[in-house]
C-alpha cells in the first residue's frame, strides 16, 4: 500500500486527483498507476485502470487471477468492472468512497455473486493516510494553491 501512496503523491504533483494503485504478483509490483484523467483528457485514466493495463502487459496475459490490487481509494464502478473482468484475486484499498465506491460502500461489484468472478476484499488499509492526501488536495484546490489541469479556466 505504501507504493500505491507514492503513486497518489505523483498524481498530486501533477494536479491530478491523488489516487494511486499497484498490482502485485508473488510479492513483486507488476503494474503501477496514478490518476491521469486531466493530463490525458481521458475519462478512463483512473489509477486502477492504468495499473491493471501495465500488469497485463508485464505478465503477457489479461487474466490477473493470482494478483492483488492495492489502491488508495475505493474503486468506482468502472474500475470494479475492470477488476472483475481481469479476474483479480484480491483488492486492498485505503479510503472508502461514499460518492462512488463500488467495493462495499455504494455497491459491491467485486463480490457480486451474479458475476462470473469475485475478488477477496480488504478495506481501510492505511485509510487515514489515503484520505488525508485527498482532503489536502481538495483543500488546496479550494484555496487556489493547486491548479487542476484540464479544468475550465485553469492551466
XYZ file of C-alpha atoms in Angstrom:
155
model
C 0.000 0.000 0.000
C 2.956 2.313 0.575
C 3.811 2.026 -3.139
C 0.213 2.978 -4.008
C 0.525 6.029 -1.731
C 3.672 7.064 -3.632
C 1.681 6.833 -6.851
C -1.049 9.005 -5.310
C 1.568 11.638 -4.455
C 2.817 11.549 -8.058
C -0.742 12.347 -9.187
C -0.945 15.159 -6.617
C 2.223 16.749 -8.004
C 0.650 16.759 -11.475
C -2.546 18.430 -10.268
C -4.483 15.183 -10.662
C -6.846 13.785 -8.035
C -4.342 11.877 -5.891
C -5.236 8.229 -6.256
C -2.553 5.592 -6.718
C -2.600 1.878 -7.427
C -0.205 -1.028 -7.772
C -0.724 -4.634 -8.845
C 1.360 -7.234 -7.035
C 2.157 -10.764 -8.158
C 4.251 -13.028 -5.927
C 5.468 -10.089 -3.805
C 6.599 -8.103 -6.865
C 4.940 -4.998 -8.304
C 3.981 -5.805 -11.897
C 1.873 -2.722 -12.598
C 1.558 0.777 -11.205
C -0.565 3.754 -11.970
C -1.986 7.025 -10.751
C -4.820 9.188 -11.963
C -4.118 10.846 -15.298
C -7.614 11.836 -16.409
C -6.814 15.526 -16.714
C -3.343 15.053 -18.225
C -4.556 12.589 -20.855
C -8.037 14.062 -21.263
C -9.277 10.510 -20.788
C -12.214 9.668 -18.508
C -10.923 6.093 -18.156
C -7.419 7.062 -16.994
C -8.019 6.075 -13.364
C -5.114 4.755 -11.309
C -6.577 1.239 -11.225
C -7.132 1.076 -14.986
C -3.560 2.185 -15.688
C -2.115 -0.268 -13.139
C -4.210 -3.176 -14.466
C -3.169 -2.444 -18.054
C 0.502 -2.245 -17.035
C 0.232 -5.517 -15.105
C -1.416 -7.325 -18.013
C 1.298 -6.080 -20.349
C 4.064 -7.078 -17.920
C 2.551 -10.531 -17.381
C 1.652 -11.068 -21.023
C -1.903 -12.016 -20.072
C -5.104 -10.141 -19.320
C -6.090 -12.612 -16.597
C -4.640 -11.377 -13.311
C -6.189 -14.126 -11.197
C -3.145 -14.553 -8.971
C -2.610 -10.836 -8.354
C -3.545 -8.310 -5.668
C -4.540 -4.741 -6.487
C -3.636 -2.133 -3.865
C -5.354 1.224 -4.326
C -5.576 4.288 -2.097
C -9.278 4.971 -2.770
C -12.135 2.504 -3.080
C -12.603 1.672 -6.770
C -15.505 3.178 -8.707
C -17.959 1.073 -10.758
C -15.816 1.314 -13.919
C -12.691 0.139 -12.108
C -14.589 -2.528 -10.167
C -15.850 -3.854 -13.501
C -12.294 -3.974 -14.829
C -11.182 -5.792 -11.668
C -13.854 -8.443 -12.231
C -13.034 -8.728 -15.936
C -9.305 -9.090 -15.183
C -10.071 -11.813 -12.602
C -8.017 -10.030 -9.912
C -7.790 -12.312 -6.880
C -7.708 -9.667 -4.155
C -8.372 -5.949 -3.763
C -6.950 -3.906 -0.890
C -7.940 -0.259 -0.597
C -7.347 2.617 1.779
C -10.103 5.240 1.952
C -13.763 4.454 1.320
C -15.546 6.482 -1.350
C -19.045 7.456 -0.189
C -19.859 9.031 -3.574
C -18.725 6.343 -6.000
C -17.406 3.332 -4.054
C -18.141 0.032 -5.774
C -16.275 -2.277 -3.386
C -18.639 -2.176 -0.438
C -19.727 1.426 0.109
C -22.420 2.125 -2.517
C -22.135 -1.173 -4.381
C -20.018 -4.271 -4.091
C -19.420 -5.263 -7.689
C -16.240 -7.204 -6.966
C -18.132 -9.651 -4.758
C -21.483 -9.783 -6.548
C -22.458 -13.456 -6.828
C -24.273 -12.771 -10.106
C -20.976 -12.034 -11.852
C -18.553 -14.643 -13.159
C -15.713 -13.684 -10.806
C -15.404 -12.410 -7.261
C -12.368 -10.862 -5.578
C -11.335 -11.043 -1.951
C -11.636 -7.598 -0.413
C -9.832 -5.737 2.372
C -10.645 -2.116 3.166
C -9.220 0.608 5.378
C -5.543 -0.281 4.923
C -3.667 2.994 5.504
C -7.087 4.574 5.120
C -6.310 7.649 7.189
C -3.200 8.451 5.166
C -5.008 7.834 1.901
C -7.920 10.021 2.954
C -5.669 12.799 4.192
C -3.894 13.083 0.843
C -7.280 13.518 -0.861
C -8.502 16.042 1.726
C -5.307 18.094 1.407
C -5.553 18.109 -2.370
C -9.153 19.322 -2.458
C -8.487 21.870 0.290
C -5.618 23.298 -1.769
C -7.857 23.338 -4.858
C -10.483 25.370 -2.978
C -7.794 27.739 -1.665
C -6.419 28.189 -5.173
C -2.931 26.901 -4.355
C -3.347 23.989 -6.779
C -4.449 24.492 -10.346
C -6.089 21.329 -11.570
C -5.125 20.517 -15.130
C -7.856 20.467 -17.711
C -10.368 22.413 -15.640
C -12.181 25.215 -17.411
C -10.295 28.458 -16.895
C -7.231 26.759 -15.425
C -3.940 25.520 -16.835
